[in-house]
């Protein structure tokens, strides 16, 4: 792996939790989650996603339940009350960070064009 | 068995028993979700490739640490190793030398004997080193996995938020006042040396003569039985010295309390020395004959030994107080 690749992975890793939490306000099963993430352009390594879901459940941010009514049983995940609270706060943090960063990067762009 | 079942088995066999079924079922339904209606073996392979190496997937599910000793206790682990290893190796080498001298039959030249000691000594040092390394590592690996409160004991990270005011609580240690790790290790090694010499006195401490087969211990200085009858006193002295070394290590600098403790240790060691050396039968008669001194001469010699020891103890105790006062 090149340095650029590993730095990019590192950069994305932190945002992954936020991305997943954002899609779990309504119940989703594993593959539907992958699809809704991919629809917004976020490609996620599946071998990272499923363990991440279990970890979120252990941290009581999401709850899970098996739906056996359809032809194939599926495990659905949804934000818990606590998870919603945390998600909203994280979202605020992210907005703040991204605003600050874009100001920084804009300044840098202006320097470049000089 | 089809590929999907094999894949799921490859993942779940690496997981703890209780979560196997649930994760297996979830994987099964996920894989089926990803497949088109009428799937071929090729489709299955594409999907499984997307999920990646089963070992990697399984390691993502595990929350057990994937390392032996974590960063919280790594520092303590390393410093303990650095302290214990040289001490253990020193003791093993002294024991080896003693045993060799004891078992020296005279059938080989001294040079051969010395070479043998060096050879066996290197081997002994390596194997003792491995033993120490293994057991300390084992203890720390177990601690890492069992002690949930480890972060609180951690000496490297502070749990409370750090403030610049905290600096005031850290005493400034002037160089002259500081006790270095070398000093502490040195004193522990010294204790190990004289302790081993005491234990093997009859084989090591004595007058050496070059005989037919080179250097031989002809006349031991001490009367072994009498010397060893003092063992409780010697154990007290060893324990005191070790305790002192530990206190020095923890304090890192000379304080009044440490100086007092040092004085007490030196005093007790001195008294023990006097008790042992003033015993009438402590010296082997053959050694006394060799010296061919009258009883007055003997007393003078013992007096000189005691005086030298007392003087060095006094200097040591005094320098402790002097450094504590800086």
Short mmCIF file of N, CA and C in Angstrom, two decimals, chain B residues 96-186:
data_model
loop_
_atom_site.label_atom_id
_atom_site.label_comp_id
_atom_site.label_asym_id
_atom_site.label_seq_id
_atom_site.Cartn_x
_atom_site.Cartn_y
_atom_site.Cartn_z
N UNK B 96 27.37 -20.89 38.85
CA UNK B 96 28.12 -21.78 37.95
C UNK B 96 29.60 -21.83 38.34
N UNK B 97 30.17 -20.64 38.59
CA UNK B 97 31.59 -20.58 38.96
C UNK B 97 31.81 -21.38 40.24
N UNK B 98 30.89 -21.20 41.21
CA UNK B 98 31.02 -21.90 42.48
C UNK B 98 30.97 -23.41 42.28
N UNK B 99 30.01 -23.85 41.47
CA UNK B 99 29.87 -25.28 41.25
C UNK B 99 31.10 -25.85 40.54
N UNK B 100 31.63 -25.08 39.61
CA UNK B 100 32.81 -25.56 38.89
C UNK B 100 34.00 -25.71 39.83
N UNK B 101 34.19 -24.69 40.67
CA UNK B 101 35.31 -24.75 41.62
C UNK B 101 35.12 -25.92 42.57
N UNK B 102 33.87 -26.10 43.00
CA UNK B 102 33.55 -27.17 43.94
C UNK B 102 33.84 -28.54 43.32
N UNK B 103 33.46 -28.68 42.04
CA UNK B 103 33.59 -29.99 41.41
C UNK B 103 34.91 -30.17 40.69
N UNK B 104 35.83 -29.21 40.88
CA UNK B 104 37.08 -29.28 40.14
C UNK B 104 37.91 -30.44 40.60
N UNK B 105 38.14 -31.40 39.70
CA UNK B 105 38.80 -32.63 40.12
C UNK B 105 40.29 -32.57 39.92
N UNK B 106 40.75 -31.64 39.08
CA UNK B 106 42.17 -31.56 38.85
C UNK B 106 42.63 -32.40 37.69
N UNK B 107 41.65 -33.03 37.00
CA UNK B 107 42.04 -33.86 35.87
C UNK B 107 42.24 -33.07 34.59
N UNK B 108 41.89 -31.81 34.65
CA UNK B 108 42.02 -30.98 33.46
C UNK B 108 42.82 -29.74 33.83
N UNK B 109 43.32 -29.08 32.81
CA UNK B 109 44.09 -27.88 33.11
C UNK B 109 43.14 -26.74 33.46
N UNK B 110 43.69 -25.72 34.13
CA UNK B 110 42.87 -24.58 34.53
C UNK B 110 42.27 -23.91 33.30
N UNK B 111 43.11 -23.84 32.24
CA UNK B 111 42.65 -23.18 31.03
C UNK B 111 41.42 -23.88 30.49
N UNK B 112 41.47 -25.23 30.50
CA UNK B 112 40.31 -26.00 30.04
C UNK B 112 39.10 -25.70 30.89
N UNK B 113 39.33 -25.67 32.20
CA UNK B 113 38.23 -25.42 33.13
C UNK B 113 37.61 -24.06 32.86
N UNK B 114 38.48 -23.06 32.65
CA UNK B 114 37.97 -21.70 32.41
C UNK B 114 37.17 -21.66 31.11
N UNK B 115 37.71 -22.31 30.09
CA UNK B 115 36.98 -22.34 28.81
C UNK B 115 35.63 -23.02 28.98
N UNK B 116 35.62 -24.11 29.76
CA UNK B 116 34.37 -24.83 29.99
C UNK B 116 33.37 -23.91 30.70
N UNK B 117 33.87 -23.17 31.69
CA UNK B 117 32.98 -22.25 32.43
C UNK B 117 32.41 -21.21 31.48
N UNK B 118 33.27 -20.67 30.60
CA UNK B 118 32.78 -19.65 29.67
C UNK B 118 31.71 -20.24 28.75
N UNK B 119 32.01 -21.44 28.23
CA UNK B 119 31.05 -22.08 27.33
C UNK B 119 29.73 -22.34 28.01
N UNK B 120 29.78 -23.04 29.17
CA UNK B 120 28.55 -23.35 29.89
C UNK B 120 27.90 -22.06 30.38
N UNK B 121 28.74 -21.08 30.76
CA UNK B 121 28.22 -19.81 31.27
C UNK B 121 27.37 -19.10 30.24
N UNK B 122 27.85 -19.06 28.99
CA UNK B 122 27.06 -18.41 27.93
C UNK B 122 25.73 -19.13 27.77
N UNK B 123 25.81 -20.46 27.73
CA UNK B 123 24.60 -21.26 27.58
C UNK B 123 23.64 -21.00 28.75
N UNK B 124 24.19 -21.03 29.98
CA UNK B 124 23.36 -20.80 31.18
C UNK B 124 22.71 -19.43 31.13
N UNK B 125 23.52 -18.43 30.76
CA UNK B 125 22.99 -17.06 30.74
C UNK B 125 21.86 -16.96 29.73
N UNK B 126 22.04 -17.60 28.58
CA UNK B 126 20.97 -17.55 27.57
C UNK B 126 19.72 -18.24 28.09
N UNK B 127 19.90 -19.43 28.69
CA UNK B 127 18.69 -20.16 29.10
C UNK B 127 18.00 -19.48 30.27
N UNK B 128 18.79 -18.91 31.20
CA UNK B 128 18.17 -18.15 32.30
C UNK B 128 17.44 -16.93 31.74
N UNK B 129 18.10 -16.27 30.79
CA UNK B 129 17.48 -15.10 30.16
C UNK B 129 16.16 -15.45 29.51
N UNK B 130 16.13 -16.61 28.82
CA UNK B 130 14.88 -17.03 28.18
C UNK B 130 13.81 -17.32 29.22
N UNK B 131 14.21 -17.96 30.30
CA UNK B 131 13.25 -18.28 31.36
C UNK B 131 12.62 -17.01 31.92
N UNK B 132 13.49 -16.05 32.29
CA UNK B 132 13.01 -14.80 32.87
C UNK B 132 12.09 -14.10 31.89
N UNK B 133 12.56 -14.02 30.63
CA UNK B 133 11.79 -13.37 29.58
C UNK B 133 10.43 -14.03 29.44
N UNK B 134 10.42 -15.36 29.41
CA UNK B 134 9.17 -16.09 29.22
C UNK B 134 8.19 -15.82 30.36
N UNK B 135 8.67 -15.96 31.60
CA UNK B 135 7.73 -15.86 32.73
C UNK B 135 7.21 -14.44 32.90
N UNK B 136 8.08 -13.46 32.76
CA UNK B 136 7.61 -12.07 32.90
C UNK B 136 6.61 -11.76 31.78
N UNK B 137 6.94 -12.21 30.56
CA UNK B 137 6.02 -11.96 29.45
C UNK B 137 4.68 -12.63 29.70
N UNK B 138 4.73 -13.86 30.20
CA UNK B 138 3.49 -14.60 30.47
C UNK B 138 2.63 -13.84 31.47
N UNK B 139 3.26 -13.41 32.58
CA UNK B 139 2.52 -12.69 33.61
C UNK B 139 1.85 -11.44 33.03
N UNK B 140 2.63 -10.69 32.21
CA UNK B 140 2.06 -9.46 31.66
C UNK B 140 0.97 -9.74 30.63
N UNK B 141 1.14 -10.82 29.85
CA UNK B 141 0.11 -11.16 28.86
C UNK B 141 -1.19 -11.52 29.58
N UNK B 142 -1.07 -12.25 30.70
CA UNK B 142 -2.26 -12.61 31.47
C UNK B 142 -2.90 -11.35 32.06
N UNK B 143 -2.06 -10.47 32.62
CA UNK B 143 -2.55 -9.20 33.16
C UNK B 143 -3.32 -8.42 32.10
N UNK B 144 -2.75 -8.35 30.91
CA UNK B 144 -3.36 -7.60 29.82
C UNK B 144 -4.77 -8.10 29.54
N UNK B 145 -4.97 -9.42 29.66
CA UNK B 145 -6.26 -10.00 29.32
C UNK B 145 -7.23 -10.05 30.48
N UNK B 146 -6.75 -10.00 31.69
CA UNK B 146 -7.66 -10.18 32.82
C UNK B 146 -7.95 -8.89 33.56
N UNK B 147 -6.97 -8.01 33.63
CA UNK B 147 -7.14 -6.85 34.49
C UNK B 147 -7.87 -5.74 33.73
N UNK B 148 -9.16 -5.60 34.05
CA UNK B 148 -9.94 -4.59 33.33
C UNK B 148 -9.58 -3.19 33.81
N UNK B 149 -9.00 -3.12 35.00
CA UNK B 149 -8.70 -1.80 35.55
C UNK B 149 -7.29 -1.35 35.21
N UNK B 150 -6.69 -2.03 34.22
CA UNK B 150 -5.28 -1.79 33.95
C UNK B 150 -4.99 -0.32 33.61
N UNK B 151 -5.90 0.30 32.92
CA UNK B 151 -5.66 1.69 32.53
C UNK B 151 -5.52 2.58 33.76
N UNK B 152 -6.18 2.17 34.85
CA UNK B 152 -6.09 3.01 36.05
C UNK B 152 -4.76 2.87 36.76
N UNK B 153 -4.18 1.68 36.66
CA UNK B 153 -2.87 1.48 37.28
C UNK B 153 -1.75 2.02 36.42
N UNK B 154 -2.11 2.28 35.18
CA UNK B 154 -1.10 2.64 34.21
C UNK B 154 -0.19 3.75 34.70
N UNK B 155 1.09 3.53 34.54
CA UNK B 155 2.04 4.55 35.01
C UNK B 155 2.40 5.51 33.89
N UNK B 156 2.01 5.17 32.66
CA UNK B 156 2.42 6.02 31.56
C UNK B 156 1.35 7.03 31.17
N UNK B 157 0.10 6.70 31.43
CA UNK B 157 -0.94 7.64 31.04
C UNK B 157 -1.67 8.13 32.28
N UNK B 158 -1.97 9.40 32.29
CA UNK B 158 -2.73 9.94 33.40
C UNK B 158 -4.20 9.87 33.05
N UNK B 159 -5.01 9.47 34.02
CA UNK B 159 -6.43 9.39 33.76
C UNK B 159 -7.07 10.77 33.83
N UNK B 160 -6.60 11.57 34.76
CA UNK B 160 -7.18 12.90 34.89
C UNK B 160 -6.64 13.80 33.78
N UNK B 161 -7.41 14.82 33.50
CA UNK B 161 -6.96 15.75 32.48
C UNK B 161 -5.73 16.48 32.99
N UNK B 162 -4.77 16.66 32.13
CA UNK B 162 -3.52 17.28 32.54
C UNK B 162 -3.65 18.81 32.54
N UNK B 163 -3.15 19.43 33.60
CA UNK B 163 -3.13 20.90 33.67
C UNK B 163 -1.69 21.34 33.90
N UNK B 164 -1.35 22.53 33.42
CA UNK B 164 0.01 23.02 33.68
C UNK B 164 0.32 23.09 35.17
N UNK B 165 -0.74 23.29 36.00
CA UNK B 165 -0.53 23.36 37.45
C UNK B 165 0.03 22.05 38.00
N UNK B 166 -0.25 20.94 37.31
CA UNK B 166 0.24 19.64 37.77
C UNK B 166 1.75 19.64 37.90
N UNK B 167 2.41 20.48 37.09
CA UNK B 167 3.87 20.51 37.11
C UNK B 167 4.40 20.87 38.49
N UNK B 168 3.60 21.67 39.22
CA UNK B 168 4.05 22.08 40.56
C UNK B 168 4.19 20.89 41.50
N UNK B 169 3.34 19.84 41.25
CA UNK B 169 3.38 18.68 42.14
C UNK B 169 4.57 17.78 41.85
N UNK B 170 5.14 17.96 40.66
CA UNK B 170 6.30 17.13 40.32
C UNK B 170 7.55 17.79 40.89
N UNK B 171 8.19 17.10 41.83
CA UNK B 171 9.37 17.73 42.43
C UNK B 171 10.49 17.83 41.41
N UNK B 172 11.17 18.95 41.45
CA UNK B 172 12.33 19.11 40.61
C UNK B 172 13.47 18.33 41.23
N UNK B 173 14.09 17.46 40.46
CA UNK B 173 15.16 16.62 41.00
C UNK B 173 16.51 17.13 40.50
N UNK B 174 17.28 17.78 41.38
CA UNK B 174 18.61 18.20 40.96
C UNK B 174 19.48 16.97 40.70
N UNK B 175 20.43 17.13 39.82
CA UNK B 175 21.24 15.97 39.43
C UNK B 175 21.98 15.34 40.59
N UNK B 176 22.45 16.22 41.50
CA UNK B 176 23.23 15.69 42.63
C UNK B 176 22.39 14.85 43.57
N UNK B 177 21.07 15.09 43.52
CA UNK B 177 20.18 14.45 44.46
C UNK B 177 19.59 13.16 43.88
N UNK B 178 19.67 13.06 42.57
CA UNK B 178 18.97 11.97 41.88
C UNK B 178 19.62 10.62 42.16
N UNK B 179 18.77 9.59 42.17
CA UNK B 179 19.27 8.23 42.26
C UNK B 179 19.05 7.60 40.89
N UNK B 180 20.14 7.23 40.23
CA UNK B 180 19.98 6.71 38.88
C UNK B 180 19.57 5.25 38.94
N UNK B 181 19.02 4.78 37.81
CA UNK B 181 18.64 3.37 37.72
C UNK B 181 19.88 2.49 37.83
N UNK B 182 21.00 3.01 37.31
CA UNK B 182 22.25 2.24 37.38
C UNK B 182 22.65 1.99 38.82
N UNK B 183 22.48 3.03 39.64
CA UNK B 183 22.84 2.92 41.05
C UNK B 183 22.00 1.83 41.71
N UNK B 184 20.68 1.86 41.41
CA UNK B 184 19.79 0.87 42.00
C UNK B 184 20.15 -0.53 41.51
N UNK B 185 20.29 -0.68 40.18
CA UNK B 185 20.64 -1.99 39.63
C UNK B 185 21.97 -2.46 40.21
N UNK B 186 22.92 -1.53 40.29
CA UNK B 186 24.23 -1.86 40.84
C UNK B 186 24.13 -2.41 42.24
#
